[in-house]
Amino acid sequence: MEKRELEPEGVSEHSLIQRVDVRNTAMILLTSVAVLYFISWAQAVLVPLVGAILISYALDPLVSWLEKFHIPRPLGAALVLTILVITIAGASIPLKRETIAILDKAPWAIEQFQRAEARSTPDEEGVVEKAQDVAKKIEESAEDEEEEADEPDVMRVRVVDRPFNFRKFLMEGSSTILVVVSQVFSALLLVYFMLAAGRLYKRKVVKLSGPSFHRMRKAARIMNEFHGQVRRFLFVMLLGAVFVGFFTWLSFLLLGMEQAVFWGVVAGLASVAPYLGPFLVLVGAGVAAFIQFSSIEMGIVIALVSLVITSIQGNLLLPMLTSRVSSLNEIAIFIGLLFWGWLWGPVGLIIATPMLMIIKTLCDHVTNLRAVGELLGK
């Protein structure tokens, strides 16, 4: 009786619970939208941060190994980063030469292709020539109709295309280049500080997790799982890149493709970005083969070979190895790639799986988030 007197007139207990659930759901949705907007808005800051964390995870074993030889972590971190930068800079020089060599052959290949088309008989007229003839006839008929409909009092306006302004193009692109260079430099500095700090922040997180020993041990276990899963995933990505690079180089070499080493290195690096990287290599290698052989058939063959290699790596090798180093299911990985690719572009495709691993590990250890972890798991 007392319970009924306390309840408002006409309002049942079920309706109150339903109203509270709707309010909580609305708050969760609004918070999620705000978080997504913040992540997209703060991309210039978060991308170098996430990239630096992943790179520091990959390089930390080397710095720890140098520490065993009584080399201080700040000095070891500087040494490892210096070797990494010098290696990348040294490898970029021959790649630049290979790129210039391919571009130098482009005008010659196009000229050869045009000569071959000019030598073809009228019976061998292709689809492009027929489309050009049709377009020319349509333009001629449209011009005849305009001349008939012209009146003396009507002023005809002619649109003149402005020449390409290289200085304007350079000024507009310089801001983007400056942003990219500053982000790379910031990421390298952050990697150095993380490597030099070592386990400082891990100890701070464990200390802040709470005074109880159980909570501190749980926080330490979560951090260890973070590090272990990300390092294993980076190792799997390295194996996949080596697989794609080696077999791309070998296949292109056997097919007589010039600059086979260049395409092997490019294909291996591009395989780190799922879907987008292999697609760009497929198109680029096909165009390069067309330029070299002056044959559309060879361009298609080279593109198909690149597609087969990246398909084996992306659909067989990488899922098999990833399933062993993580507990994520394939649907969650694919949705994560779509989400982070939409949010951060090519960088999002690279960091999507490590982010899902971290989220899955965190959800498995938090009681209220275990349902999310169950959806992400196998």
mmCIF file of C-alpha atoms in Angstrom:
data_model
loop_
_atom_site.group_PDB
_atom_site.id
_atom_site.type_symbol
_atom_site.label_atom_id
_atom_site.label_comp_id
_atom_site.label_asym_id
_atom_site.label_seq_id
_atom_site.Cartn_x
_atom_site.Cartn_y
_atom_site.Cartn_z
ATOM 1 C CA MET A 1 0.000 0.000 0.000
ATOM 2 C CA GLU A 2 2.798 2.428 0.816
ATOM 3 C CA LYS A 3 4.464 1.726 -2.524
ATOM 4 C CA ARG A 4 1.300 2.621 -4.435
ATOM 5 C CA GLU A 5 0.926 5.852 -2.509
ATOM 6 C CA LEU A 6 4.498 6.913 -3.373
ATOM 7 C CA GLU A 7 4.032 6.261 -7.112
ATOM 8 C CA PRO A 8 2.635 9.143 -9.197
ATOM 9 C CA GLU A 9 -0.956 8.724 -10.266
ATOM 10 C CA GLY A 10 -1.247 7.000 -13.661
ATOM 11 C CA VAL A 11 2.458 5.986 -13.811
ATOM 12 C CA SER A 12 3.420 2.328 -13.381
ATOM 13 C CA GLU A 13 6.772 0.865 -12.398
ATOM 14 C CA HIS A 14 7.255 -0.619 -15.877
ATOM 15 C CA SER A 15 6.808 2.768 -17.566
ATOM 16 C CA LEU A 16 9.348 4.357 -15.202
ATOM 17 C CA ILE A 17 11.953 1.698 -16.033
ATOM 18 C CA GLN A 18 11.248 2.088 -19.744
ATOM 19 C CA ARG A 19 11.635 5.876 -19.489
ATOM 20 C CA VAL A 20 14.977 5.495 -17.697
ATOM 21 C CA ASP A 21 16.222 3.030 -20.337
ATOM 22 C CA VAL A 22 15.267 5.380 -23.177
ATOM 23 C CA ARG A 23 17.035 8.245 -21.437
ATOM 24 C CA ASN A 24 20.209 6.178 -20.927
ATOM 25 C CA THR A 25 20.168 5.005 -24.553
ATOM 26 C CA ALA A 26 19.808 8.572 -25.777
ATOM 27 C CA MET A 27 22.723 9.702 -23.612
ATOM 28 C CA ILE A 28 24.902 6.859 -24.937
ATOM 29 C CA LEU A 29 24.078 7.753 -28.546
ATOM 30 C CA LEU A 30 24.787 11.464 -28.010
ATOM 31 C CA THR A 31 28.061 10.657 -26.250
ATOM 32 C CA SER A 32 29.092 8.325 -29.071
ATOM 33 C CA VAL A 33 28.387 10.982 -31.696
ATOM 34 C CA ALA A 34 30.375 13.553 -29.697
ATOM 35 C CA VAL A 35 33.319 11.155 -29.347
ATOM 36 C CA LEU A 36 33.317 10.402 -33.098
ATOM 37 C CA TYR A 37 33.233 14.111 -33.913
ATOM 38 C CA PHE A 38 36.121 14.754 -31.531
ATOM 39 C CA ILE A 39 38.191 11.911 -33.006
ATOM 40 C CA SER A 40 37.638 13.246 -36.521
ATOM 41 C CA TRP A 41 38.275 16.862 -35.485
ATOM 42 C CA ALA A 42 41.471 16.013 -33.558
ATOM 43 C CA GLN A 43 42.901 13.843 -36.346
ATOM 44 C CA ALA A 44 46.004 16.016 -36.724
ATOM 45 C CA VAL A 45 46.925 15.314 -33.088
ATOM 46 C CA LEU A 46 45.633 11.780 -32.628
ATOM 47 C CA VAL A 47 47.176 10.278 -35.790
ATOM 48 C CA PRO A 48 50.795 11.047 -34.770
ATOM 49 C CA LEU A 49 49.984 9.908 -31.229
ATOM 50 C CA VAL A 50 48.568 6.536 -32.267
ATOM 51 C CA GLY A 51 51.312 6.048 -34.846
ATOM 52 C CA ALA A 52 53.988 6.834 -32.274
ATOM 53 C CA ILE A 53 52.498 4.339 -29.807
ATOM 54 C CA LEU A 54 52.500 1.544 -32.406
ATOM 55 C CA ILE A 55 56.046 2.333 -33.556
ATOM 56 C CA SER A 56 57.285 2.449 -29.964
ATOM 57 C CA TYR A 57 55.720 -0.973 -29.333
ATOM 58 C CA ALA A 58 57.577 -2.335 -32.370
ATOM 59 C CA LEU A 59 60.958 -0.800 -31.441
ATOM 60 C CA ASP A 60 60.815 -1.348 -27.679
ATOM 61 C CA PRO A 61 62.338 -4.889 -27.847
ATOM 62 C CA LEU A 62 65.411 -3.462 -29.603
ATOM 63 C CA VAL A 63 65.883 -0.750 -26.984
ATOM 64 C CA SER A 64 65.382 -3.287 -24.189
ATOM 65 C CA TRP A 65 67.972 -5.547 -25.834
ATOM 66 C CA LEU A 66 70.494 -2.680 -25.918
ATOM 67 C CA GLU A 67 69.708 -1.984 -22.274
ATOM 68 C CA LYS A 68 71.023 -5.452 -21.392
ATOM 69 C CA PHE A 69 74.444 -4.278 -22.580
ATOM 70 C CA HIS A 70 74.304 -1.404 -20.064
ATOM 71 C CA ILE A 71 73.304 1.177 -22.696
ATOM 72 C CA PRO A 72 70.950 3.747 -21.145
ATOM 73 C CA ARG A 73 67.456 3.806 -22.600
ATOM 74 C CA PRO A 74 67.667 7.446 -23.846
ATOM 75 C CA LEU A 75 70.875 6.631 -25.722
ATOM 76 C CA GLY A 76 69.518 3.315 -27.001
ATOM 77 C CA ALA A 77 66.297 4.972 -28.195
ATOM 78 C CA ALA A 78 68.268 7.656 -30.046
ATOM 79 C CA LEU A 79 70.496 4.994 -31.624
ATOM 80 C CA VAL A 80 67.580 2.850 -32.805
ATOM 81 C CA LEU A 81 65.674 5.820 -34.245
ATOM 82 C CA THR A 82 68.793 7.126 -35.993
ATOM 83 C CA ILE A 83 69.406 3.754 -37.647
ATOM 84 C CA LEU A 84 65.731 3.581 -38.676
ATOM 85 C CA VAL A 85 65.734 7.060 -40.261
ATOM 86 C CA ILE A 86 69.053 6.442 -42.056
ATOM 87 C CA THR A 87 67.764 3.117 -43.404
ATOM 88 C CA ILE A 88 64.566 4.691 -44.731
ATOM 89 C CA ALA A 89 66.464 7.610 -46.266
ATOM 90 C CA GLY A 90 69.031 5.278 -47.855
ATOM 91 C CA ALA A 91 66.332 3.028 -49.311
ATOM 92 C CA SER A 92 64.410 5.985 -50.734
ATOM 93 C CA ILE A 93 67.310 7.016 -53.024
ATOM 94 C CA PRO A 94 67.216 3.963 -55.350
ATOM 95 C CA LEU A 95 63.411 3.974 -55.207
ATOM 96 C CA LYS A 96 63.446 7.570 -56.417
ATOM 97 C CA ARG A 97 65.724 6.623 -59.314
ATOM 98 C CA GLU A 98 63.446 3.742 -60.274
ATOM 99 C CA THR A 99 60.414 6.053 -60.211
ATOM 100 C CA ILE A 100 62.143 8.618 -62.448
ATOM 101 C CA ALA A 101 63.173 5.866 -64.864
ATOM 102 C CA ILE A 102 59.550 4.699 -65.166
ATOM 103 C CA LEU A 103 58.274 8.239 -65.725
ATOM 104 C CA ASP A 104 60.940 8.917 -68.364
ATOM 105 C CA LYS A 105 59.658 5.988 -70.432
ATOM 106 C CA ALA A 106 56.039 7.126 -70.336
ATOM 107 C CA PRO A 107 56.163 9.561 -73.328
ATOM 108 C CA TRP A 108 58.041 7.025 -75.473
ATOM 109 C CA ALA A 109 55.529 4.250 -74.672
ATOM 110 C CA ILE A 110 52.554 6.488 -75.433
ATOM 111 C CA GLU A 111 54.136 7.511 -78.739
ATOM 112 C CA GLN A 112 54.737 3.871 -79.661
ATOM 113 C CA PHE A 113 51.138 3.017 -78.829
ATOM 114 C CA GLN A 114 49.845 5.885 -80.963
ATOM 115 C CA ARG A 115 51.995 4.758 -83.912
ATOM 116 C CA ALA A 116 50.642 1.232 -83.597
ATOM 117 C CA GLU A 117 47.094 2.580 -83.612
ATOM 118 C CA ALA A 118 47.863 4.757 -86.641
ATOM 119 C CA ARG A 119 49.157 1.712 -88.581
ATOM 120 C CA SER A 120 45.896 -0.164 -87.991
ATOM 121 C CA THR A 121 43.524 -0.529 -90.979
ATOM 122 C CA PRO A 122 40.068 1.094 -91.060
ATOM 123 C CA ASP A 123 38.512 -2.347 -90.561
ATOM 124 C CA GLU A 124 40.358 -2.596 -87.237
ATOM 125 C CA GLU A 125 38.879 0.614 -85.869
ATOM 126 C CA GLY A 126 38.529 0.277 -82.137
ATOM 127 C CA VAL A 127 35.886 1.338 -79.679
ATOM 128 C CA VAL A 128 37.742 4.546 -78.800
ATOM 129 C CA GLU A 129 37.902 5.694 -82.441
ATOM 130 C CA LYS A 130 34.226 4.934 -83.000
ATOM 131 C CA ALA A 131 33.295 6.853 -79.860
ATOM 132 C CA GLN A 132 35.372 9.795 -81.065
ATOM 133 C CA ASP A 133 33.648 9.764 -84.472
ATOM 134 C CA VAL A 134 30.212 9.711 -82.839
ATOM 135 C CA ALA A 135 31.141 12.564 -80.500
ATOM 136 C CA LYS A 136 32.465 14.604 -83.447
ATOM 137 C CA LYS A 137 29.242 14.140 -85.394
ATOM 138 C CA ILE A 138 27.163 15.157 -82.382
ATOM 139 C CA GLU A 139 29.244 18.301 -81.941
ATOM 140 C CA GLU A 140 28.896 19.193 -85.631
ATOM 141 C CA SER A 141 25.122 18.765 -85.510
ATOM 142 C CA ALA A 142 24.908 20.874 -82.337
ATOM 143 C CA GLU A 143 26.975 23.647 -83.948
ATOM 144 C CA ASP A 144 24.685 23.654 -87.011
ATOM 145 C CA GLU A 145 21.617 24.031 -84.794
ATOM 146 C CA GLU A 146 23.214 26.882 -82.872
ATOM 147 C CA GLU A 147 24.063 28.746 -86.080
ATOM 148 C CA GLU A 148 20.457 28.440 -87.270
ATOM 149 C CA ALA A 149 19.055 29.643 -83.945
ATOM 150 C CA ASP A 150 21.461 32.583 -83.555
ATOM 151 C CA GLU A 151 19.947 36.071 -83.657
ATOM 152 C CA PRO A 152 21.774 39.333 -84.374
ATOM 153 C CA ASP A 153 20.878 40.812 -80.983
ATOM 154 C CA VAL A 154 22.268 37.856 -79.020
ATOM 155 C CA MET A 155 25.847 38.146 -77.824
ATOM 156 C CA ARG A 156 27.814 34.898 -78.015
ATOM 157 C CA VAL A 157 30.051 34.101 -75.075
ATOM 158 C CA ARG A 158 33.189 32.063 -75.494
ATOM 159 C CA VAL A 159 34.752 30.249 -72.537
ATOM 160 C CA VAL A 160 38.536 30.343 -72.548
ATOM 161 C CA ASP A 161 40.462 27.944 -70.324
ATOM 162 C CA ARG A 162 43.144 29.570 -68.237
ATOM 163 C CA PRO A 163 46.648 28.104 -68.445
ATOM 164 C CA PHE A 164 47.893 25.956 -65.603
ATOM 165 C CA ASN A 165 49.370 28.109 -62.845
ATOM 166 C CA PHE A 166 52.236 26.082 -61.394
ATOM 167 C CA ARG A 167 53.037 28.697 -58.746
ATOM 168 C CA LYS A 168 49.461 28.624 -57.412
ATOM 169 C CA PHE A 169 49.488 24.828 -57.369
ATOM 170 C CA LEU A 170 52.763 24.823 -55.454
ATOM 171 C CA MET A 171 51.495 27.344 -52.906
ATOM 172 C CA GLU A 172 48.286 25.377 -52.320
ATOM 173 C CA GLY A 173 50.136 22.088 -51.922
ATOM 174 C CA SER A 174 52.853 23.470 -49.669
ATOM 175 C CA SER A 175 50.487 23.721 -46.701
ATOM 176 C CA THR A 176 49.597 20.019 -46.966
ATOM 177 C CA ILE A 177 53.263 19.057 -47.265
ATOM 178 C CA LEU A 178 54.075 21.192 -44.223
ATOM 179 C CA VAL A 179 51.357 19.496 -42.163
ATOM 180 C CA VAL A 180 52.578 16.006 -43.149
ATOM 181 C CA VAL A 181 56.209 16.854 -42.363
ATOM 182 C CA SER A 182 55.280 18.340 -38.984
ATOM 183 C CA GLN A 183 53.201 15.258 -38.111
ATOM 184 C CA VAL A 184 56.052 12.910 -39.019
ATOM 185 C CA PHE A 185 58.529 14.962 -36.998
ATOM 186 C CA SER A 186 56.149 15.076 -34.011
ATOM 187 C CA ALA A 187 55.614 11.317 -34.212
ATOM 188 C CA LEU A 188 59.383 10.662 -34.239
ATOM 189 C CA LEU A 189 59.895 12.877 -31.190
ATOM 190 C CA LEU A 190 57.046 11.156 -29.372
ATOM 191 C CA VAL A 191 58.472 7.733 -30.245
ATOM 192 C CA TYR A 192 61.812 8.757 -28.801
ATOM 193 C CA PHE A 193 60.278 9.985 -25.543
ATOM 194 C CA MET A 194 58.188 6.813 -25.198
ATOM 195 C CA LEU A 195 61.179 4.567 -25.817
ATOM 196 C CA ALA A 196 63.346 6.585 -23.442
ATOM 197 C CA ALA A 197 60.681 6.492 -20.707
ATOM 198 C CA GLY A 198 60.410 2.702 -20.909
ATOM 199 C CA ARG A 199 57.866 1.335 -18.453
ATOM 200 C CA LEU A 200 57.334 4.641 -16.673
ATOM 201 C CA TYR A 201 53.750 5.146 -17.832
ATOM 202 C CA LYS A 202 52.917 1.495 -17.325
ATOM 203 C CA ARG A 203 53.935 1.818 -13.677
ATOM 204 C CA LYS A 204 51.920 5.041 -13.363
ATOM 205 C CA VAL A 205 48.797 3.402 -14.795
ATOM 206 C CA VAL A 206 49.177 0.479 -12.403
ATOM 207 C CA LYS A 207 49.654 2.860 -9.494
ATOM 208 C CA LEU A 208 46.598 4.943 -10.418
ATOM 209 C CA SER A 209 44.388 1.872 -10.844
ATOM 210 C CA GLY A 210 43.695 1.787 -7.130
ATOM 211 C CA PRO A 211 45.107 1.025 -3.737
ATOM 212 C CA SER A 212 44.000 -2.610 -3.754
ATOM 213 C CA PHE A 213 46.540 -5.166 -4.919
ATOM 214 C CA HIS A 214 43.903 -6.970 -6.995
ATOM 215 C CA ARG A 215 43.114 -3.903 -9.085
ATOM 216 C CA MET A 216 46.793 -3.088 -9.588
ATOM 217 C CA ARG A 217 47.524 -6.634 -10.730
ATOM 218 C CA LYS A 218 44.541 -6.488 -13.089
ATOM 219 C CA ALA A 219 45.769 -3.210 -14.596
ATOM 220 C CA ALA A 220 49.251 -4.676 -15.073
ATOM 221 C CA ARG A 221 47.772 -7.716 -16.799
ATOM 222 C CA ILE A 222 45.743 -5.505 -19.164
ATOM 223 C CA MET A 223 48.804 -3.440 -20.074
ATOM 224 C CA ASN A 224 50.845 -6.586 -20.724
ATOM 225 C CA GLU A 225 48.126 -7.916 -23.005
ATOM 226 C CA PHE A 226 48.044 -4.601 -24.863
ATOM 227 C CA HIS A 227 51.770 -4.737 -25.524
ATOM 228 C CA GLY A 228 51.834 -8.434 -26.397
ATOM 229 C CA GLN A 229 48.957 -8.366 -28.867
ATOM 230 C CA VAL A 230 50.134 -5.236 -30.660
ATOM 231 C CA ARG A 231 53.685 -6.581 -30.990
ATOM 232 C CA ARG A 232 52.466 -9.908 -32.344
ATOM 233 C CA PHE A 233 50.199 -8.149 -34.821
ATOM 234 C CA LEU A 234 53.036 -5.931 -36.043
ATOM 235 C CA PHE A 235 55.158 -9.040 -36.517
ATOM 236 C CA VAL A 236 52.355 -10.635 -38.563
ATOM 237 C CA MET A 237 52.111 -7.496 -40.714
ATOM 238 C CA LEU A 238 55.870 -7.632 -41.264
ATOM 239 C CA LEU A 239 55.642 -11.253 -42.419
ATOM 240 C CA GLY A 240 52.805 -10.357 -44.780
ATOM 241 C CA ALA A 241 54.740 -7.421 -46.236
ATOM 242 C CA VAL A 242 57.817 -9.617 -46.790
ATOM 243 C CA PHE A 243 55.643 -12.270 -48.476
ATOM 244 C CA VAL A 244 54.041 -9.763 -50.862
ATOM 245 C CA GLY A 245 57.323 -7.995 -51.591
ATOM 246 C CA PHE A 246 59.300 -11.171 -52.311
ATOM 247 C CA PHE A 247 56.748 -12.847 -54.571
ATOM 248 C CA THR A 248 55.933 -9.603 -56.389
ATOM 249 C CA TRP A 249 59.628 -9.125 -57.148
ATOM 250 C CA LEU A 250 60.061 -12.757 -58.240
ATOM 251 C CA SER A 251 56.949 -12.805 -60.443
ATOM 252 C CA PHE A 252 57.720 -9.486 -62.127
ATOM 253 C CA LEU A 253 61.315 -10.593 -62.702
ATOM 254 C CA LEU A 254 60.198 -13.802 -64.410
ATOM 255 C CA LEU A 255 57.722 -11.875 -66.573
ATOM 256 C CA GLY A 256 60.450 -9.498 -67.743
ATOM 257 C CA MET A 257 59.133 -6.481 -65.852
ATOM 258 C CA GLU A 258 61.723 -3.761 -65.384
ATOM 259 C CA GLN A 259 62.312 -2.242 -61.928
ATOM 260 C CA ALA A 260 61.126 -5.493 -60.308
ATOM 261 C CA VAL A 261 62.888 -4.647 -57.041
ATOM 262 C CA PHE A 262 61.118 -1.297 -56.936
ATOM 263 C CA TRP A 263 57.694 -2.882 -57.373
ATOM 264 C CA GLY A 264 58.487 -5.536 -54.781
ATOM 265 C CA VAL A 265 59.340 -2.906 -52.175
ATOM 266 C CA VAL A 266 56.311 -0.761 -53.070
ATOM 267 C CA ALA A 267 53.939 -3.757 -52.968
ATOM 268 C CA GLY A 268 55.300 -4.869 -49.595
ATOM 269 C CA LEU A 269 54.896 -1.420 -48.063
ATOM 270 C CA ALA A 270 51.458 -0.890 -49.598
ATOM 271 C CA SER A 271 50.178 -4.217 -48.252
ATOM 272 C CA VAL A 272 50.204 -2.668 -44.766
ATOM 273 C CA ALA A 273 47.088 -0.671 -45.762
ATOM 274 C CA PRO A 274 44.431 -3.340 -46.492
ATOM 275 C CA TYR A 275 42.433 -3.059 -49.737
ATOM 276 C CA LEU A 276 43.626 0.453 -50.631
ATOM 277 C CA GLY A 277 47.352 -0.348 -50.855
ATOM 278 C CA PRO A 278 47.013 -3.481 -53.035
ATOM 279 C CA PHE A 279 44.548 -1.677 -55.314
ATOM 280 C CA LEU A 280 46.953 1.197 -55.909
ATOM 281 C CA VAL A 281 49.804 -1.245 -56.633
ATOM 282 C CA LEU A 282 47.573 -3.178 -59.038
ATOM 283 C CA VAL A 283 46.749 -0.040 -61.005
ATOM 284 C CA GLY A 284 50.298 1.311 -60.903
ATOM 285 C CA ALA A 285 51.914 -1.965 -61.956
ATOM 286 C CA GLY A 286 49.421 -2.402 -64.794
ATOM 287 C CA VAL A 287 50.117 1.098 -66.113
ATOM 288 C CA ALA A 288 53.887 0.564 -65.783
ATOM 289 C CA ALA A 289 53.641 -2.717 -67.725
ATOM 290 C CA PHE A 290 51.653 -0.989 -70.449
ATOM 291 C CA ILE A 291 54.305 1.733 -70.629
ATOM 292 C CA GLN A 292 57.133 -0.803 -70.844
ATOM 293 C CA PHE A 293 55.631 -3.347 -73.254
ATOM 294 C CA SER A 294 53.284 -0.976 -75.156
ATOM 295 C CA SER A 295 50.685 -3.731 -74.809
ATOM 296 C CA ILE A 296 47.378 -3.681 -72.993
ATOM 297 C CA GLU A 297 47.505 -7.474 -72.647
ATOM 298 C CA MET A 298 50.770 -7.347 -70.679
ATOM 299 C CA GLY A 299 49.363 -4.603 -68.475
ATOM 300 C CA ILE A 300 46.395 -6.815 -67.621
ATOM 301 C CA VAL A 301 48.652 -9.836 -66.953
ATOM 302 C CA ILE A 302 50.905 -7.880 -64.567
ATOM 303 C CA ALA A 303 47.888 -6.418 -62.779
ATOM 304 C CA LEU A 304 46.331 -9.883 -62.359
ATOM 305 C CA VAL A 305 49.594 -11.300 -60.980
ATOM 306 C CA SER A 306 49.705 -8.494 -58.413
ATOM 307 C CA LEU A 307 46.059 -9.164 -57.542
ATOM 308 C CA VAL A 308 46.688 -12.894 -57.011
ATOM 309 C CA ILE A 309 49.663 -12.268 -54.692
ATOM 310 C CA THR A 310 47.874 -9.685 -52.561
ATOM 311 C CA SER A 311 44.724 -11.843 -52.465
ATOM 312 C CA ILE A 312 46.695 -14.796 -51.077
ATOM 313 C CA GLN A 313 48.277 -12.527 -48.474
ATOM 314 C CA GLY A 314 45.051 -10.729 -47.539
ATOM 315 C CA ASN A 315 42.569 -13.625 -47.674
ATOM 316 C CA LEU A 316 44.651 -16.628 -46.582
ATOM 317 C CA LEU A 317 47.967 -15.787 -44.922
ATOM 318 C CA LEU A 318 47.031 -12.700 -42.926
ATOM 319 C CA PRO A 319 43.685 -14.001 -41.514
ATOM 320 C CA MET A 320 45.317 -17.304 -40.526
ATOM 321 C CA LEU A 321 48.185 -15.600 -38.685
ATOM 322 C CA THR A 322 45.961 -12.877 -37.198
ATOM 323 C CA SER A 323 43.571 -15.460 -35.772
ATOM 324 C CA ARG A 324 46.488 -16.999 -33.892
ATOM 325 C CA VAL A 325 47.715 -13.750 -32.335
ATOM 326 C CA SER A 326 44.287 -12.291 -31.519
ATOM 327 C CA SER A 327 40.778 -13.389 -30.636
ATOM 328 C CA LEU A 328 38.963 -11.098 -33.084
ATOM 329 C CA ASN A 329 36.482 -12.480 -35.589
ATOM 330 C CA GLU A 330 36.667 -11.671 -39.297
ATOM 331 C CA ILE A 331 33.421 -9.658 -39.377
ATOM 332 C CA ALA A 332 34.610 -7.381 -36.574
ATOM 333 C CA ILE A 333 37.934 -6.832 -38.352
ATOM 334 C CA PHE A 334 36.209 -5.959 -41.630
ATOM 335 C CA ILE A 335 33.774 -3.550 -39.950
ATOM 336 C CA GLY A 336 36.676 -2.011 -38.044
ATOM 337 C CA LEU A 337 38.566 -1.473 -41.311
ATOM 338 C CA LEU A 338 35.532 0.253 -42.823
ATOM 339 C CA PHE A 339 35.003 2.436 -39.756
ATOM 340 C CA TRP A 340 38.590 3.582 -39.208
ATOM 341 C CA GLY A 341 39.159 3.928 -42.956
ATOM 342 C CA TRP A 342 36.142 6.221 -43.158
ATOM 343 C CA LEU A 343 37.306 8.157 -40.108
ATOM 344 C CA TRP A 344 41.043 8.550 -40.783
ATOM 345 C CA GLY A 345 41.590 7.384 -44.353
ATOM 346 C CA PRO A 346 44.647 5.229 -45.190
ATOM 347 C CA VAL A 347 46.083 5.686 -41.695
ATOM 348 C CA GLY A 348 42.842 4.330 -40.264
ATOM 349 C CA LEU A 349 43.173 1.185 -42.360
ATOM 350 C CA ILE A 350 46.615 0.569 -40.873
ATOM 351 C CA ILE A 351 45.694 1.106 -37.219
ATOM 352 C CA ALA A 352 42.216 -0.475 -37.360
ATOM 353 C CA THR A 353 43.181 -3.988 -36.247
ATOM 354 C CA PRO A 354 45.530 -2.922 -33.405
ATOM 355 C CA MET A 355 42.827 -0.576 -32.106
ATOM 356 C CA LEU A 356 40.283 -3.406 -32.173
ATOM 357 C CA MET A 357 42.721 -5.633 -30.273
ATOM 358 C CA ILE A 358 43.139 -3.010 -27.565
ATOM 359 C CA ILE A 359 39.369 -2.422 -27.343
ATOM 360 C CA LYS A 360 38.700 -6.180 -27.166
ATOM 361 C CA THR A 361 41.244 -6.662 -24.374
ATOM 362 C CA LEU A 362 39.807 -3.739 -22.396
ATOM 363 C CA CYS A 363 36.227 -4.974 -22.804
ATOM 364 C CA ASP A 364 37.151 -8.477 -21.639
ATOM 365 C CA HIS A 365 38.427 -7.114 -18.314
ATOM 366 C CA VAL A 366 35.641 -4.595 -17.635
ATOM 367 C CA THR A 367 32.420 -6.158 -16.406
ATOM 368 C CA ASN A 368 30.052 -3.646 -17.998
ATOM 369 C CA LEU A 369 31.774 -3.950 -21.408
ATOM 370 C CA ARG A 370 32.038 -7.710 -21.686
ATOM 371 C CA ALA A 371 29.078 -7.786 -24.080
ATOM 372 C CA VAL A 372 31.058 -5.654 -26.538
ATOM 373 C CA GLY A 373 34.066 -7.928 -26.120
ATOM 374 C CA GLU A 374 31.852 -10.914 -26.865
ATOM 375 C CA LEU A 375 30.678 -9.308 -30.120
ATOM 376 C CA LEU A 376 34.273 -8.614 -31.193
ATOM 377 C CA GLY A 377 35.546 -12.072 -30.259
ATOM 378 C CA LYS A 378 35.316 -15.378 -32.069
#
